[in-house]
Coordinates of N, CA and C in Angstrom, one line a residue:
M1 N 0.8 -1.2 0.0 CA 0.0 -0.1 0.0 C 0.8 1.3 -0.3
E2 N 0.5 2.1 -0.8 CA 1.2 3.4 -0.9 C 0.6 4.7 -0.5
V3 N 1.2 5.3 0.6 CA 0.5 6.5 1.2 C 1.3 7.7 1.0
F4 N 0.7 8.6 0.1 CA 1.2 10.3 0.0 C 0.8 11.0 1.2
V5 N 1.9 11.6 2.0 CA 1.7 12.6 3.1 C 2.2 14.0 2.4
Y6 N 1.4 14.9 3.0 CA 1.3 16.1 2.6 C 1.3 17.1 3.8
E7 N 2.4 17.9 3.9 CA 2.4 18.7 5.0 C 2.5 20.2 4.7
H8 N 1.6 21.1 4.7 CA 1.8 22.4 3.7 C 2.9 23.1 4.1
V9 N 3.5 23.3 5.5 CA 4.5 24.0 5.4 C 5.9 23.8 5.0
S10 N 6.3 22.5 5.3 CA 7.4 21.8 4.7 C 7.5 21.3 3.4
S11 N 6.4 20.9 3.1 CA 6.0 20.3 1.6 C 5.9 21.1 0.4
G12 N 6.4 22.4 0.5 CA 6.3 23.3 -0.6 C 5.1 24.4 -0.5
G13 N 4.3 24.3 0.3 CA 3.1 25.4 0.4 C 3.7 27.0 0.5
Y14 N 4.8 27.0 1.0 CA 5.6 28.3 1.1 C 6.9 28.1 0.1
A15 N 6.7 27.3 -0.5 CA 8.2 27.5 -1.4 C 8.3 28.8 -2.7
G16 N 9.5 29.0 -2.2 CA 9.8 30.6 -2.9 C 9.4 31.8 -2.2
R17 N 8.9 31.4 -0.9 CA 8.2 32.6 -0.1 C 9.0 32.4 1.5
K18 N 9.1 33.3 2.2 CA 9.6 33.2 3.5 C 9.0 32.2 4.4
L19 N 9.9 31.1 4.9 CA 9.0 30.2 5.5 C 8.6 30.7 7.0
P20 N 7.4 30.1 7.7 CA 6.9 30.6 9.0 C 7.4 30.1 10.0
A21 N 7.1 30.7 11.2 CA 7.7 30.3 12.5 C 7.5 28.9 13.0
W22 N 6.3 28.2 12.4 CA 6.0 27.1 12.7 C 6.7 26.0 11.8
L23 N 7.6 26.5 11.1 CA 8.2 25.2 10.3 C 8.7 23.8 10.9
A24 N 9.5 24.1 12.2 CA 9.8 23.2 13.0 C 8.8 21.9 13.2
E25 N 7.3 22.6 13.7 CA 6.3 21.9 14.2 C 5.8 21.1 12.7
G26 N 5.7 21.9 11.8 CA 5.2 21.2 10.7 C 6.0 20.0 10.1
Y27 N 7.1 20.3 10.0 CA 8.4 19.2 9.6 C 8.3 18.0 10.6
S28 N 7.8 18.3 11.9 CA 7.9 17.2 12.8 C 6.9 16.4 12.7
M29 N 5.7 16.9 12.4 CA 4.4 16.2 11.7 C 4.6 15.2 10.5
L30 N 5.1 15.8 9.7 CA 5.5 15.3 8.4 C 6.2 14.0 8.5
A31 N 7.5 14.1 9.5 CA 8.3 12.9 9.8 C 7.7 12.0 10.7
A32 N 6.8 12.6 11.6 CA 6.2 11.5 12.5 C 5.0 10.4 11.6
F33 N 4.1 11.0 11.0 CA 3.4 10.3 9.9 C 3.8 9.5 9.0
L34 N 4.9 9.8 8.4 CA 5.7 9.0 7.6 C 6.5 7.8 8.2
E35 N 7.0 8.0 9.5 CA 7.8 7.0 10.1 C 6.4 5.8 11.1
D36 N 5.1 6.6 11.0 CA 4.2 5.7 11.7 C 3.7 4.9 10.4
F37 N 3.5 5.1 8.9 CA 3.0 4.5 8.1 C 4.1 3.6 7.4
K38 N 5.4 3.9 7.7 CA 6.4 2.8 7.5 C 6.3 1.8 8.4
R39 N 6.1 2.1 9.9 CA 6.1 0.8 10.8 C 4.9 0.0 10.6
L40 N 3.9 0.4 9.6 CA 2.5 -0.5 9.3 C 2.8 -1.0 8.0
G41 N 4.2 -0.9 7.6 CA 4.4 -1.8 6.2 C 4.1 -1.1 4.9
C42 N 3.5 0.2 5.0 CA 3.3 1.0 3.9 C 4.6 1.7 3.0
K43 N 4.6 1.8 1.8 CA 5.4 2.6 0.9 C 4.8 4.0 1.2
T44 N 5.9 5.0 1.3 CA 5.5 6.4 1.7 C 6.3 7.4 0.6
V45 N 5.4 8.0 0.1 CA 5.8 9.2 -0.5 C 5.6 10.6 -0.3
T46 N 6.4 11.8 -0.5 CA 6.1 13.1 0.0 C 6.6 14.1 -0.7
L47 N 6.3 15.4 -0.6 CA 7.0 16.6 -1.3 C 7.6 17.2 -0.2
L48 N 8.4 17.9 -0.6 CA 9.6 18.7 0.4 C 10.0 19.9 -0.1
D49 N 10.0 21.3 0.6 CA 10.5 22.4 0.2 C 11.9 22.1 -0.2
A50 N 12.5 22.5 -1.1 CA 13.8 22.5 -1.9 C 15.0 22.9 -1.0
R51 N 14.5 23.9 -0.2 CA 15.4 24.3 0.8 C 15.7 23.7 2.0
L52 N 15.0 22.6 2.3 CA 15.1 21.7 3.3 C 15.5 20.5 3.0
K53 N 16.3 19.9 4.0 CA 16.8 18.7 4.1 C 16.1 17.6 4.3
P54 N 15.9 16.4 3.7 CA 15.0 15.3 4.0 C 15.7 14.5 5.5
E55 N 16.0 15.0 6.2 CA 16.6 14.5 7.5 C 15.6 13.8 8.3
G56 N 15.8 12.5 8.8 CA 14.9 11.8 9.5 C 13.5 11.2 8.7
L57 N 13.5 11.5 7.6 CA 11.9 11.4 6.8 C 12.1 10.0 6.3
K58 N 11.3 9.0 6.9 CA 11.1 7.9 6.3 C 10.2 7.5 5.2
A59 N 10.8 8.2 4.1 CA 10.1 8.1 2.7 C 10.8 7.4 1.9
D60 N 9.9 6.5 0.9 CA 10.4 5.9 -0.3 C 10.8 6.9 -1.3
R61 N 10.0 7.9 -1.4 CA 10.3 8.9 -2.5 C 9.9 10.3 -2.0
V62 N 10.9 11.2 -2.3 CA 10.5 12.7 -1.9 C 11.1 13.6 -3.1
R63 N 10.0 14.0 -3.3 CA 10.0 15.0 -4.5 C 10.3 16.4 -4.0
F64 N 11.2 17.1 -4.3 CA 11.4 18.7 -4.1 C 10.8 19.7 -4.8
V65 N 10.3 20.7 -4.1 CA 9.4 21.7 -4.7 C 10.2 23.0 -4.6
K66 N 10.3 23.7 -5.6 CA 11.0 24.9 -5.9 C 10.1 26.1 -5.8
S67 N 8.9 26.0 -6.3 CA 7.9 27.1 -6.5 C 6.5 26.5 -5.5
S68 N 5.6 27.3 -4.9 CA 4.5 26.8 -4.4 C 3.5 26.6 -5.3
L69 N 3.8 27.4 -6.7 CA 3.0 27.5 -8.0 C 2.9 25.8 -8.4
E70 N 3.7 25.0 -7.9 CA 3.6 23.5 -8.5 C 3.0 22.7 -7.6
V71 N 2.7 23.1 -6.5 CA 2.3 22.4 -5.3 C 0.8 21.7 -5.6
E72 N -0.3 22.4 -6.3 CA -1.5 21.7 -6.4 C -1.5 20.7 -7.6
G73 N -0.5 20.7 -8.6 CA -0.7 20.1 -9.6 C 0.2 18.7 -9.5
L74 N 1.1 18.7 -8.2 CA 1.8 17.6 -7.7 C 0.9 16.9 -6.7
I75 N 0.2 17.6 -5.9 CA -0.9 17.0 -5.0 C -1.7 16.0 -6.0
E76 N -2.1 16.4 -6.9 CA -3.0 15.7 -7.9 C -2.3 14.3 -8.4
D77 N -1.1 14.8 -8.9 CA -0.4 13.8 -9.4 C -0.1 12.4 -8.4
F78 N 0.4 13.0 -7.4 CA 0.8 11.9 -6.2 C -0.3 11.3 -5.6
A79 N -1.4 12.0 -5.5 CA -2.5 11.4 -4.8 C -3.1 10.5 -6.2
S80 N -3.2 10.8 -7.4 CA -3.5 9.8 -8.3 C -2.9 8.6 -8.5
K81 N -1.7 8.7 -7.7 CA -0.7 7.1 -7.8 C -0.7 6.7 -6.6
A82 N -1.3 7.1 -5.5 CA -1.4 6.5 -4.1 C -2.5 5.9 -3.7
D83 N -2.6 4.8 -3.2 CA -3.7 4.2 -2.4 C -4.3 5.1 -1.5
A84 N -3.5 5.9 -0.6 CA -4.3 6.5 0.6 C -3.5 8.1 0.5
T85 N -4.1 9.2 0.8 CA -3.5 10.4 0.9 C -4.0 11.0 2.5
L86 N -2.7 11.8 3.1 CA -3.0 12.4 4.1 C -2.6 14.0 4.0
I87 N -3.4 14.7 4.1 CA -3.2 16.4 3.9 C -3.2 16.9 5.3
I88 N -1.9 17.6 5.6 CA -1.7 18.4 7.0 C -1.7 19.8 6.4
A89 N -2.5 20.8 6.9 CA -2.6 22.0 6.3 C -3.5 22.7 7.3
P90 N -3.5 24.1 7.2 CA -4.1 25.0 8.3 C -5.5 25.2 7.6
E91 N -6.5 25.5 8.4 CA -7.9 25.6 7.7 C -8.1 27.0 7.3
H92 N -7.5 28.2 7.6 CA -7.7 29.5 7.5 C -7.4 29.8 6.1
G93 N -8.2 30.6 5.3 CA -8.0 30.7 3.9 C -8.4 29.7 3.1
G94 N -9.3 28.8 3.7 CA -9.8 27.6 2.9 C -8.5 26.6 2.3
I95 N -7.3 26.8 3.1 CA -6.1 25.8 2.3 C -6.9 24.4 2.4
L96 N -6.9 24.0 3.7 CA -7.0 22.5 3.8 C -8.3 21.9 2.9
P97 N -9.5 22.7 2.9 CA -10.4 22.0 2.1 C -10.2 22.1 0.7
R98 N -9.4 23.0 0.1 CA -8.9 23.3 -1.1 C -8.1 22.4 -1.6
L99 N -7.1 21.7 -0.7 CA -6.1 20.7 -1.1 C -6.7 19.5 -0.9
L100 N -7.6 19.3 0.1 CA -8.4 17.8 0.0 C -9.3 17.6 -1.4
R101 N -9.6 18.7 -1.7 CA -10.7 18.4 -3.0 C -9.5 18.0 -4.3
L102 N -8.7 18.4 -4.1 CA -7.5 17.8 -5.2 C -7.4 16.6 -4.9
A103 N -6.9 15.9 -3.9 CA -6.8 14.7 -3.8 C -8.3 13.9 -4.1
E104 N -9.3 14.2 -3.6 CA -10.4 13.4 -3.9 C -10.7 13.6 -5.2
R105 N -10.6 14.4 -6.0 CA -10.8 14.5 -7.4 C -9.9 13.5 -8.2
A106 N -8.4 13.4 -7.4 CA -7.3 12.5 -8.1 C -7.8 10.9 -7.9
G107 N -9.0 10.7 -7.0 CA -9.4 9.3 -6.8 C -8.8 8.7 -5.8
S108 N -7.8 9.4 -4.8 CA -7.3 9.1 -4.0 C -8.1 8.8 -2.6
A109 N -8.0 7.5 -1.7 CA -8.7 7.8 -0.4 C -8.1 8.4 0.3
T110 N -8.8 9.4 0.9 CA -8.3 10.6 2.1 C -8.1 10.1 3.0
L111 N -7.1 10.3 3.9 CA -7.5 9.9 5.4 C -7.8 11.1 6.6
N112 N -8.3 12.1 5.6 CA -9.0 13.2 6.4 C -10.2 13.2 6.4
A113 N -10.9 14.2 7.2 CA -12.5 14.3 7.1 C -12.8 14.7 5.3
P114 N -13.9 14.4 5.0 CA -14.4 15.0 3.5 C -14.0 16.3 3.6
S115 N -13.7 17.0 2.3 CA -13.4 18.5 2.1 C -14.8 19.0 2.6
S116 N -16.0 18.6 2.0 CA -17.2 19.2 2.1 C -17.8 19.4 3.5
L117 N -17.1 18.6 4.5 CA -17.4 18.7 6.0 C -16.5 19.9 6.5
L118 N -15.2 20.1 5.7 CA -14.5 21.0 6.5 C -14.5 22.5 6.0
E119 N -15.6 22.4 5.1 CA -15.6 23.9 4.1 C -16.2 24.8 5.2
G120 N -15.7 25.9 5.9 CA -16.3 26.8 6.6 C -16.3 26.3 8.0
L121 N -15.7 25.3 8.6 CA -16.0 24.8 9.8 C -14.6 25.3 10.6
G122 N -15.3 26.2 11.5 CA -14.1 26.7 12.3 C -14.3 26.7 13.9
K123 N -13.7 27.6 14.5 CA -13.9 27.7 16.0 C -15.2 27.7 16.6
A124 N -15.9 28.8 15.7 CA -16.9 29.2 15.9 C -18.4 28.1 16.0
E125 N -18.3 27.4 14.8 CA -19.4 26.4 14.6 C -19.1 25.3 15.7
I126 N -17.5 25.1 15.9 CA -17.2 24.1 17.2 C -18.0 24.6 18.4
L127 N -17.7 25.8 18.7 CA -18.3 26.1 20.1 C -19.9 26.1 20.1
E128 N -20.7 26.1 19.0 CA -22.0 26.3 18.9 C -22.4 24.8 19.2
R129 N -21.7 23.7 18.6 CA -22.1 22.4 18.7 C -21.5 22.1 20.4
L130 N -20.7 22.3 20.9 CA -20.3 22.1 22.0 C -21.7 22.7 22.9
K131 N -22.0 23.9 22.9 CA -23.0 24.3 23.5 C -24.3 23.8 23.5
V132 N -24.6 23.1 22.4 CA -25.7 22.5 22.3 C -25.7 21.0 23.0
E133 N -24.5 20.5 23.0 CA -24.2 19.4 23.9 C -24.3 19.5 25.4
G134 N -24.3 20.7 25.8 CA -24.2 21.2 27.1 C -22.6 21.2 27.9
V135 N -21.9 21.3 26.9 CA -20.3 21.6 27.5 C -20.1 22.9 28.0
S136 N -19.6 23.0 29.4 CA -19.3 24.1 29.8 C -18.2 25.0 29.3
M137 N -18.4 26.2 29.0 CA -17.6 27.0 28.3 C -17.3 28.2 28.7
P138 N -16.3 29.0 28.5 CA -16.2 30.5 28.8 C -17.1 31.2 28.0
E139 N -17.8 32.6 28.5 CA -18.3 33.2 28.0 C -18.0 33.6 26.4
A140 N -18.7 33.7 25.6 CA -18.2 33.8 24.2 C -19.1 34.9 23.5
L141 N -18.7 35.4 22.3 CA -19.5 36.1 21.3 C -18.8 36.0 19.7
T142 N -19.8 35.7 19.2 CA -19.3 35.3 17.6 C -19.6 36.3 16.7
L143 N -18.8 37.1 16.0 CA -19.1 38.4 15.0 C -19.1 37.8 13.7
D144 N -19.6 38.5 12.9 CA -19.5 38.2 11.5 C -18.5 38.9 10.7
S145 N -18.3 40.2 11.3 CA -17.4 41.1 10.7 C -17.1 42.0 11.9
P146 N -16.2 42.7 11.7 CA -15.7 44.0 12.6 C -16.8 45.1 12.8
E147 N -17.5 44.9 11.9 CA -18.6 46.2 11.7 C -19.8 45.4 12.6
D148 N -19.9 44.3 13.1 CA -20.9 43.6 13.7 C -21.6 44.4 15.0
L149 N -22.5 45.1 15.0 CA -22.9 45.8 16.2 C -22.9 45.2 17.4
R150 N -23.3 43.7 17.6 CA -23.2 43.0 18.9 C -22.0 43.3 19.6
L151 N -20.8 43.8 19.2 CA -19.6 44.0 19.8 C -19.8 44.9 20.5
K152 N -20.7 45.7 20.6 CA -20.7 46.9 21.8 C -21.3 46.4 23.0
A153 N -22.2 45.3 23.0 CA -22.5 44.8 24.1 C -21.6 43.8 25.0
W154 N -20.3 43.7 24.5 CA -19.4 42.8 25.4 C -18.8 43.7 26.5
K155 N -19.0 42.8 27.5 CA -18.3 43.7 29.0 C -17.3 43.0 29.6
S156 N -17.1 41.9 29.4 CA -16.2 41.0 30.2 C -14.8 41.0 29.6
F157 N -14.0 41.4 30.7 CA -12.6 41.6 30.7 C -11.7 41.1 31.7
P158 N -10.5 40.6 31.7 CA -9.8 40.4 30.2 C -10.6 39.4 29.1
A159 N -10.2 39.6 27.9 CA -10.7 38.7 26.8 C -9.9 38.1 25.9
V160 N -10.0 37.2 25.1 CA -9.2 37.0 24.0 C -10.2 37.1 22.8
V161 N -9.1 37.9 21.8 CA -10.1 38.0 20.6 C -9.3 36.9 19.3
K162 N -10.1 36.2 18.5 CA -9.3 35.5 17.5 C -10.3 35.1 16.3
P163 N -9.6 35.0 15.1 CA -10.6 34.7 14.2 C -11.0 33.2 14.2
S164 N -12.1 32.7 13.9 CA -12.6 31.5 14.0 C -11.9 30.3 13.1
L165 N -11.5 30.5 11.9 CA -10.4 30.0 11.2 C -9.1 30.2 11.3
G166 N -7.9 29.7 12.0 CA -6.7 29.8 12.2 C -6.1 29.0 13.1
V167 N -4.7 28.9 13.2 CA -3.8 28.1 13.6 C -2.8 28.6 14.2
G168 N -2.0 28.1 15.5 CA -0.6 28.8 15.7 C -0.8 30.2 16.4
C169 N -1.8 30.5 17.2 CA -2.3 31.9 17.4 C -2.5 33.0 16.5
L170 N -2.6 32.4 15.3 CA -3.0 33.6 14.1 C -4.0 34.6 14.4
G171 N -3.7 35.7 14.5 CA -4.7 36.8 14.7 C -5.3 36.8 16.0
L172 N -4.5 36.2 17.2 CA -5.0 36.2 18.4 C -4.4 37.2 19.3
T173 N -5.2 37.9 20.1 CA -4.7 38.9 21.0 C -5.4 38.6 22.3
L174 N -4.8 39.1 23.6 CA -5.2 39.2 24.6 C -5.5 40.9 25.1
I175 N -6.7 40.9 25.4 CA -7.0 42.5 25.7 C -7.5 42.4 27.2
R176 N -7.1 43.8 27.8 CA -7.5 44.3 29.0 C -8.9 45.0 29.4
N177 N -9.3 45.7 28.3 CA -10.2 46.7 28.6 C -10.6 47.3 27.1
P178 N -11.9 48.0 27.4 CA -12.7 48.3 25.9 C -11.9 49.1 25.0
S179 N -11.2 49.9 25.3 CA -10.5 50.5 24.3 C -9.7 49.8 23.5
Q180 N -9.3 48.5 23.9 CA -8.2 47.5 22.8 C -9.4 46.6 22.0
L181 N -10.5 46.8 22.4 CA -11.4 45.9 21.6 C -11.6 45.7 20.2
G182 N -11.9 47.0 19.5 CA -11.6 47.5 18.3 C -10.5 47.0 17.5
K183 N -9.4 47.5 17.8 CA -8.0 47.4 17.0 C -7.8 45.6 17.1
A184 N -8.3 44.9 18.6 CA -8.0 43.5 18.3 C -9.0 42.6 17.5
V185 N -10.1 43.2 17.1 CA -11.2 42.7 16.2 C -10.5 42.7 14.8
E186 N -10.2 44.0 14.5 CA -9.7 44.4 13.3 C -8.5 43.4 12.6
Y187 N -7.6 43.1 13.9 CA -6.4 42.5 13.8 C -6.7 40.9 13.4
A188 N -7.7 40.3 14.2 CA -8.2 39.1 13.8 C -9.0 38.8 12.3
W189 N -9.6 39.9 12.0 CA -10.0 39.9 10.6 C -9.4 39.9 9.6
K190 N -8.1 40.6 9.6 CA -6.9 40.9 8.9 C -6.4 39.6 8.5
A191 N -6.1 38.9 9.8 CA -5.2 37.8 9.8 C -5.9 36.6 9.4
S192 N -7.2 36.5 9.0 CA -8.2 35.5 8.7 C -9.4 35.9 8.5
P193 N -9.9 36.3 7.4 CA -11.2 36.9 7.3 C -12.4 35.9 7.4
S194 N -13.0 35.5 8.6 CA -13.7 34.6 9.0 C -14.6 35.3 10.1
K195 N -15.4 34.6 10.6 CA -16.1 35.0 11.8 C -14.9 35.2 12.9
I196 N -15.5 35.9 13.9 CA -14.4 36.4 14.9 C -15.1 36.1 16.1
L197 N -14.0 35.5 17.0 CA -14.6 35.2 18.5 C -14.1 36.2 19.5
V198 N -14.7 36.5 20.0 CA -14.4 37.1 21.5 C -14.8 36.4 22.7
Q199 N -13.9 35.7 23.5 CA -14.1 35.0 24.7 C -13.5 35.4 26.0
K200 N -14.1 35.3 27.0 CA -13.6 35.8 28.2 C -12.4 34.9 28.5
F201 N -11.4 35.6 28.9 CA -10.1 34.9 29.3 C -9.8 34.2 30.6
V202 N -9.6 33.0 30.6 CA -9.6 32.0 31.8 C -8.0 31.6 32.1
E203 N -7.3 32.3 33.0 CA -6.1 31.9 33.3 C -6.0 30.2 33.7
G204 N -5.0 29.6 32.8 CA -4.9 28.1 32.9 C -3.6 27.8 32.3
L205 N -3.7 26.3 31.9 CA -2.7 25.9 31.4 C -3.1 25.5 29.7
H206 N -2.2 25.8 29.0 CA -2.2 25.7 27.3 C -2.3 24.5 27.0
G207 N -3.3 23.8 26.5 CA -3.0 22.5 25.9 C -3.8 22.2 24.6
S208 N -3.6 21.1 24.2 CA -4.5 20.5 23.2 C -4.7 19.0 23.0
V209 N -5.3 18.6 22.2 CA -5.5 16.9 22.5 C -5.7 16.5 20.8
S210 N -4.8 15.7 20.6 CA -4.8 14.9 19.5 C -5.6 13.5 19.4
L211 N -6.5 13.6 18.3 CA -7.6 12.4 18.3 C -7.6 11.9 17.2
L212 N -7.9 10.6 17.4 CA -8.0 9.8 16.1 C -9.6 9.3 16.0
A213 N -10.4 9.8 14.8 CA -11.8 9.6 15.0 C -12.4 9.2 13.4
N214 N -13.4 8.3 13.6 CA -14.0 7.8 12.4 C -15.3 8.4 11.9
G215 N -15.9 9.5 13.0 CA -17.2 10.1 12.6 C -18.2 9.7 13.7
S216 N -18.0 8.5 14.2 CA -18.9 7.9 15.5 C -18.0 7.6 16.7
Q217 N -16.8 7.5 16.8 CA -15.9 7.1 17.6 C -14.7 8.0 17.6
A218 N -14.1 8.3 18.8 CA -12.8 9.1 18.7 C -11.9 8.4 20.0
R219 N -10.6 8.5 19.9 CA -9.8 8.0 20.6 C -8.4 8.9 20.9
I220 N -8.1 9.1 22.1 CA -7.3 10.2 22.4 C -5.9 9.5 22.2
L221 N -5.2 10.5 21.6 CA -3.6 10.0 21.0 C -2.7 10.3 22.1
S222 N -3.0 11.8 22.2 CA -2.0 12.7 23.3 C -2.7 13.7 23.6
V223 N -2.1 14.1 24.8 CA -2.5 15.3 25.2 C -1.3 16.2 25.1
N224 N -1.4 17.5 24.5 CA -0.2 18.2 24.2 C 0.0 19.3 25.1
L225 N 1.1 19.7 25.7 CA 1.4 21.0 26.3 C 1.9 22.2 25.2
Q226 N 1.2 23.2 25.1 CA 1.3 24.2 24.4 C 2.3 25.6 25.0
L227 N 3.2 25.6 24.5 CA 3.9 27.2 25.1 C 3.8 28.3 24.3
V228 N 2.8 29.3 24.8 CA 2.0 30.1 24.4 C 2.7 31.6 25.1
R229 N 2.8 32.7 24.5 CA 3.2 34.0 25.2 C 1.9 35.0 24.4
L230 N 1.3 35.2 25.8 CA -0.1 35.7 25.8 C 0.2 37.4 26.1
S231 N -0.4 38.2 25.2 CA 0.2 39.4 25.5 C -1.0 40.5 25.0
E232 N -0.9 41.8 25.0 CA -1.8 42.8 24.3 C -1.1 43.1 22.9
K233 N 0.0 42.4 22.5 CA 0.6 42.5 21.1 C 0.3 41.1 20.7
P234 N 0.2 40.9 19.4 CA 0.0 39.5 18.6 C 0.8 38.5 19.5
C235 N -0.3 37.4 20.0 CA 0.5 36.3 20.6 C 1.3 35.4 20.0
L236 N 1.9 34.6 20.4 CA 2.8 33.6 19.7 C 2.7 32.2 20.4
L237 N 2.5 31.2 19.4 CA 2.8 30.1 19.9 C 4.1 29.5 19.5
Y238 N 4.8 29.2 20.8 CA 6.4 28.8 20.5 C 6.4 27.5 19.8
T239 N 5.6 26.6 20.6 CA 6.0 25.1 20.3 C 5.0 24.2 20.9
S240 N 4.6 23.2 20.6 CA 3.8 22.2 21.3 C 4.4 20.7 21.6
P241 N 5.1 20.9 22.6 CA 5.8 20.0 23.1 C 5.0 18.3 23.3
S242 N 4.9 17.5 22.8 CA 4.0 16.1 23.0 C 4.7 15.1 23.0
P243 N 4.1 13.8 23.6 CA 2.7 13.9 24.4 C 3.1 14.6 26.0
R244 N 2.1 14.9 26.7 CA 2.1 15.3 28.0 C 1.2 14.0 28.7
D245 N 1.9 13.8 29.9 CA 1.5 12.9 30.8 C 0.0 12.9 31.0
R246 N -0.8 11.9 30.8 CA -2.2 12.2 31.2 C -2.3 12.0 32.7
G247 N -1.5 11.3 33.3 CA -1.7 11.2 34.7 C -2.0 12.4 35.6

């Protein structure tokens, strides 16, 4: 069985442009998935930004990418020849569903959720679903745009403002008072033009959970500690050490 693995940052999505700060995290995910598929006895193929060296990549074939303009054609080509395809990419800007559609159109079995399900699905929609299921969450407000009049009703501070579609602290700001609210909303919108979330800030440990799901069941793979710098300036996600002791 041949599996094609594509990770947007390290596999050429930024080829010819400045690589983002989360390159190491993206490369680590690519290396980890390739190694796991090799352990299962699969043949593995991938793309890699030509500026990077394939150190630690357990791939039977690596195709180097010099320009991001090549990526979509290469995804279709590699996906059409592979038995299965895994796409690792950010949701903002519609990147993940767009690349998934390429693999689906090529006839490959994709190991992601269907692109139709991911289209427009962000933090705002997930929060609404959790609310319906009775999950306790911090106070939150969802805005359709920076001009949304509901913003004037927000009174809870400190608060966190972020775009619904975004990863790695993209467009996220911690604010302390109403005078900072408008600027934070504009910053979130500029970073990722999607719905905007305003949430009451709750002090605590920054973390995430990695899950393996099939649509009806889910299994926790790891609980991950995230190192985040929260401030009134743009917040930064430094790294996500994983796994964290579940005990």
